[in-house]
Amino acid sequence: GTYYTSNSNTITSDISRIKGLTINLKGLTEDSSVTLTVERDKETLANAVSDIVDSYNELMKNVDEAISKDGKLHDQSVRNMMTSSDAGTTVFRNLDAIGIKVENASANNISTDNITTLTFDKDKFIQAYEADEDALKALLIGSDSNTGIFTKVETLIESSLKAVTGYFATAEA
């Protein structure tokens, strides 16, 4: 029931006001209406989260190799954030609840001891997304009542990389 006007056959978010949506019109329909259904792309989101898990695993491998002693990272901050529960959330308390878990761990037994990699269960992630996408978003990037695990990790990494006061600059000094 919404009408839009465009100077071209492409309707972008500046016309539709739906962020990230582009509609490419392919033809005319005479005396009939067209129904357009817009859904979130769960597969793309799940693939992006899978990429984050892979990047986390690569980051931990590189950090361990670069600044560790006897193969163990002295500062477990990033690992603790990725495996801890978030008290500000109500539906999903930790990443394991949405399909991101420490190998050989479960929601009831998450420990930072000897963490080497995280695993990603795409089906469990999509089930969590379908069950409550707002709760999933709150756990990952935050809401009014919490910061979100990925946002906390991003903040920690950014502060660690600061030229003068960051972790690496301080450790080197």
mmCIF file of C-alpha atoms in Angstrom:
data_model
loop_
_atom_site.group_PDB
_atom_site.id
_atom_site.type_symbol
_atom_site.label_atom_id
_atom_site.label_comp_id
_atom_site.label_asym_id
_atom_site.label_seq_id
_atom_site.Cartn_x
_atom_site.Cartn_y
_atom_site.Cartn_z
ATOM 1 C CA GLY A 1 0.000 0.000 0.000
ATOM 2 C CA THR A 2 3.016 2.312 -0.148
ATOM 3 C CA TYR A 3 3.740 4.324 -3.312
ATOM 4 C CA TYR A 4 7.199 5.457 -4.360
ATOM 5 C CA THR A 5 8.382 7.611 -7.221
ATOM 6 C CA SER A 6 11.793 7.231 -8.782
ATOM 7 C CA ASN A 7 13.512 8.703 -11.823
ATOM 8 C CA SER A 8 14.998 5.301 -12.669
ATOM 9 C CA ASN A 9 14.211 1.600 -12.450
ATOM 10 C CA THR A 10 16.314 1.359 -9.314
ATOM 11 C CA ILE A 11 14.823 2.242 -5.940
ATOM 12 C CA THR A 12 17.522 2.674 -3.296
ATOM 13 C CA SER A 13 17.330 3.335 0.416
ATOM 14 C CA ASP A 14 17.202 7.108 -0.153
ATOM 15 C CA ILE A 15 13.791 6.583 -1.784
ATOM 16 C CA SER A 16 12.431 3.563 0.119
ATOM 17 C CA ARG A 17 13.923 4.610 3.483
ATOM 18 C CA ILE A 18 14.878 0.982 4.130
ATOM 19 C CA LYS A 19 18.593 0.880 4.869
ATOM 20 C CA GLY A 20 20.501 -1.589 2.712
ATOM 21 C CA LEU A 21 17.598 -2.297 0.351
ATOM 22 C CA THR A 22 17.835 -1.775 -3.397
ATOM 23 C CA ILE A 23 14.932 -2.704 -5.657
ATOM 24 C CA ASN A 24 15.636 -3.181 -9.364
ATOM 25 C CA LEU A 25 12.415 -2.898 -11.360
ATOM 26 C CA LYS A 26 12.455 -5.191 -14.416
ATOM 27 C CA GLY A 27 9.167 -4.504 -16.192
ATOM 28 C CA LEU A 28 5.667 -3.057 -16.177
ATOM 29 C CA THR A 29 2.461 -4.595 -14.866
ATOM 30 C CA GLU A 30 -0.718 -3.235 -16.407
ATOM 31 C CA ASP A 31 -3.768 -2.875 -14.147
ATOM 32 C CA SER A 32 -2.338 -5.093 -11.418
ATOM 33 C CA SER A 33 -0.299 -4.659 -8.317
ATOM 34 C CA VAL A 34 2.958 -6.308 -7.355
ATOM 35 C CA THR A 35 3.601 -7.563 -3.844
ATOM 36 C CA LEU A 36 7.141 -7.172 -2.617
ATOM 37 C CA THR A 37 8.251 -9.056 0.477
ATOM 38 C CA VAL A 38 11.411 -7.908 2.229
ATOM 39 C CA GLU A 39 13.160 -10.244 4.652
ATOM 40 C CA ARG A 40 16.458 -10.066 6.470
ATOM 41 C CA ASP A 41 19.217 -12.142 4.922
ATOM 42 C CA LYS A 42 20.026 -14.697 7.637
ATOM 43 C CA GLU A 43 22.592 -16.513 5.484
ATOM 44 C CA THR A 44 24.688 -13.390 4.899
ATOM 45 C CA LEU A 45 24.564 -12.528 8.601
ATOM 46 C CA ALA A 46 25.541 -16.079 9.581
ATOM 47 C CA ASN A 47 28.416 -16.033 7.077
ATOM 48 C CA ALA A 48 29.626 -12.705 8.477
ATOM 49 C CA VAL A 49 29.592 -14.105 12.036
ATOM 50 C CA SER A 50 31.441 -17.188 10.795
ATOM 51 C CA ASP A 51 34.075 -14.849 9.323
ATOM 52 C CA ILE A 52 34.356 -13.110 12.713
ATOM 53 C CA VAL A 53 34.959 -16.470 14.418
ATOM 54 C CA ASP A 54 37.637 -17.321 11.829
ATOM 55 C CA SER A 55 39.252 -13.894 12.301
ATOM 56 C CA TYR A 56 39.177 -14.310 16.085
ATOM 57 C CA ASN A 57 40.909 -17.691 15.783
ATOM 58 C CA GLU A 58 43.574 -16.199 13.491
ATOM 59 C CA LEU A 59 44.021 -13.203 15.831
ATOM 60 C CA MET A 60 44.532 -15.440 18.853
ATOM 61 C CA LYS A 61 47.001 -17.615 16.950
ATOM 62 C CA ASN A 62 49.038 -14.583 15.865
ATOM 63 C CA VAL A 63 48.926 -12.883 19.261
ATOM 64 C CA ASP A 64 49.958 -16.100 20.995
ATOM 65 C CA GLU A 65 52.908 -16.494 18.637
ATOM 66 C CA ALA A 66 53.970 -12.855 18.911
ATOM 67 C CA ILE A 67 53.777 -12.074 22.632
ATOM 68 C CA SER A 68 53.372 -15.326 24.474
ATOM 69 C CA LYS A 69 55.600 -17.254 26.796
ATOM 70 C CA ASP A 70 55.548 -21.043 26.524
ATOM 71 C CA GLY A 71 52.619 -20.779 24.083
ATOM 72 C CA LYS A 72 50.175 -19.215 26.559
ATOM 73 C CA LEU A 73 48.875 -15.688 26.336
ATOM 74 C CA HIS A 74 49.475 -13.751 29.542
ATOM 75 C CA ASP A 75 46.557 -11.360 29.073
ATOM 76 C CA GLN A 76 43.341 -13.365 28.614
ATOM 77 C CA SER A 77 41.077 -10.298 28.184
ATOM 78 C CA VAL A 78 39.858 -11.010 24.640
ATOM 79 C CA ARG A 79 39.387 -14.689 25.389
ATOM 80 C CA ASN A 80 37.497 -13.904 28.576
ATOM 81 C CA MET A 81 35.149 -11.569 26.692
ATOM 82 C CA MET A 82 34.464 -14.105 23.953
ATOM 83 C CA THR A 83 33.646 -16.863 26.421
ATOM 84 C CA SER A 84 31.976 -15.018 29.284
ATOM 85 C CA SER A 85 28.299 -14.531 30.030
ATOM 86 C CA ASP A 86 26.697 -11.133 29.552
ATOM 87 C CA ALA A 87 24.580 -10.157 32.564
ATOM 88 C CA GLY A 88 22.869 -7.394 30.563
ATOM 89 C CA THR A 89 21.095 -9.849 28.275
ATOM 90 C CA THR A 90 18.025 -11.872 29.126
ATOM 91 C CA VAL A 91 17.566 -14.437 26.344
ATOM 92 C CA PHE A 92 21.052 -15.411 25.175
ATOM 93 C CA ARG A 93 23.631 -15.207 27.967
ATOM 94 C CA ASN A 94 26.769 -16.161 26.014
ATOM 95 C CA LEU A 95 28.016 -16.924 22.520
ATOM 96 C CA ASP A 96 27.576 -20.668 23.008
ATOM 97 C CA ALA A 97 23.811 -20.093 23.202
ATOM 98 C CA ILE A 98 23.878 -18.815 19.604
ATOM 99 C CA GLY A 99 26.272 -21.355 18.113
ATOM 100 C CA ILE A 100 29.724 -19.896 18.833
ATOM 101 C CA LYS A 101 31.580 -22.035 21.304
ATOM 102 C CA VAL A 102 34.953 -23.018 22.599
ATOM 103 C CA GLU A 103 35.942 -26.393 21.280
ATOM 104 C CA ASN A 104 34.967 -29.093 23.774
ATOM 105 C CA ALA A 105 32.912 -26.650 25.867
ATOM 106 C CA SER A 106 29.223 -26.085 26.366
ATOM 107 C CA ALA A 107 26.945 -23.374 27.737
ATOM 108 C CA ASN A 108 27.279 -24.927 31.199
ATOM 109 C CA ASN A 109 31.056 -25.376 31.067
ATOM 110 C CA ILE A 110 32.873 -22.443 29.498
ATOM 111 C CA SER A 111 36.433 -21.907 30.640
ATOM 112 C CA THR A 112 39.306 -19.838 29.284
ATOM 113 C CA ASP A 113 41.824 -22.547 30.217
ATOM 114 C CA ASN A 114 43.627 -23.850 27.151
ATOM 115 C CA ILE A 115 41.345 -22.117 24.659
ATOM 116 C CA THR A 116 42.758 -22.499 21.206
ATOM 117 C CA THR A 117 39.831 -21.936 18.862
ATOM 118 C CA LEU A 118 36.162 -21.184 18.659
ATOM 119 C CA THR A 119 33.732 -23.127 16.481
ATOM 120 C CA PHE A 120 30.629 -21.861 14.719
ATOM 121 C CA ASP A 121 27.377 -23.795 14.342
ATOM 122 C CA LYS A 122 25.535 -21.962 11.555
ATOM 123 C CA ASP A 123 22.263 -23.853 12.076
ATOM 124 C CA LYS A 124 22.193 -23.030 15.802
ATOM 125 C CA PHE A 125 22.962 -19.389 14.980
ATOM 126 C CA ILE A 126 20.093 -19.167 12.480
ATOM 127 C CA GLN A 127 17.735 -20.823 14.997
ATOM 128 C CA ALA A 128 18.723 -18.202 17.591
ATOM 129 C CA TYR A 129 18.219 -15.457 15.017
ATOM 130 C CA GLU A 130 14.773 -16.735 14.114
ATOM 131 C CA ALA A 131 13.833 -17.121 17.797
ATOM 132 C CA ASP A 132 14.741 -13.560 18.826
ATOM 133 C CA GLU A 133 16.820 -11.340 16.540
ATOM 134 C CA ASP A 134 16.766 -8.415 18.999
ATOM 135 C CA ALA A 135 18.225 -10.594 21.770
ATOM 136 C CA LEU A 136 20.873 -11.872 19.355
ATOM 137 C CA LYS A 137 21.772 -8.303 18.424
ATOM 138 C CA ALA A 138 21.913 -7.325 22.110
ATOM 139 C CA LEU A 139 24.358 -10.133 22.844
ATOM 140 C CA LEU A 140 26.614 -9.395 19.861
ATOM 141 C CA ILE A 141 26.635 -5.614 19.480
ATOM 142 C CA GLY A 142 24.620 -4.342 22.411
ATOM 143 C CA SER A 143 21.410 -2.594 23.392
ATOM 144 C CA ASP A 144 20.328 0.095 25.839
ATOM 145 C CA SER A 145 21.141 -2.195 28.780
ATOM 146 C CA ASN A 146 24.420 -3.775 27.647
ATOM 147 C CA THR A 147 27.430 -3.178 25.422
ATOM 148 C CA GLY A 148 27.553 -6.472 23.500
ATOM 149 C CA ILE A 149 30.404 -8.962 23.315
ATOM 150 C CA PHE A 150 31.696 -8.020 19.832
ATOM 151 C CA THR A 151 31.565 -4.321 20.732
ATOM 152 C CA LYS A 152 33.573 -4.971 23.930
ATOM 153 C CA VAL A 153 36.176 -6.950 21.981
ATOM 154 C CA GLU A 154 36.405 -4.219 19.333
ATOM 155 C CA THR A 155 36.927 -1.551 22.022
ATOM 156 C CA LEU A 156 39.616 -3.638 23.736
ATOM 157 C CA ILE A 157 41.486 -4.300 20.499
ATOM 158 C CA GLU A 158 41.303 -0.654 19.431
ATOM 159 C CA SER A 159 42.654 0.504 22.798
ATOM 160 C CA SER A 160 45.397 -2.152 22.621
ATOM 161 C CA LEU A 161 46.589 -0.793 19.290
ATOM 162 C CA LYS A 162 46.934 2.851 20.389
ATOM 163 C CA ALA A 163 50.394 4.155 19.503
ATOM 164 C CA VAL A 164 51.442 5.462 22.931
ATOM 165 C CA THR A 165 49.105 4.002 25.556
ATOM 166 C CA GLY A 166 48.054 0.726 23.952
ATOM 167 C CA TYR A 167 48.936 -2.733 25.251
ATOM 168 C CA PHE A 168 51.572 -3.424 22.607
ATOM 169 C CA ALA A 169 53.270 -0.017 22.909
ATOM 170 C CA THR A 170 53.292 -0.320 26.718
ATOM 171 C CA ALA A 171 54.630 -3.895 26.626
ATOM 172 C CA GLU A 172 57.367 -2.893 24.196
ATOM 173 C CA ALA A 173 58.345 0.107 26.331
#
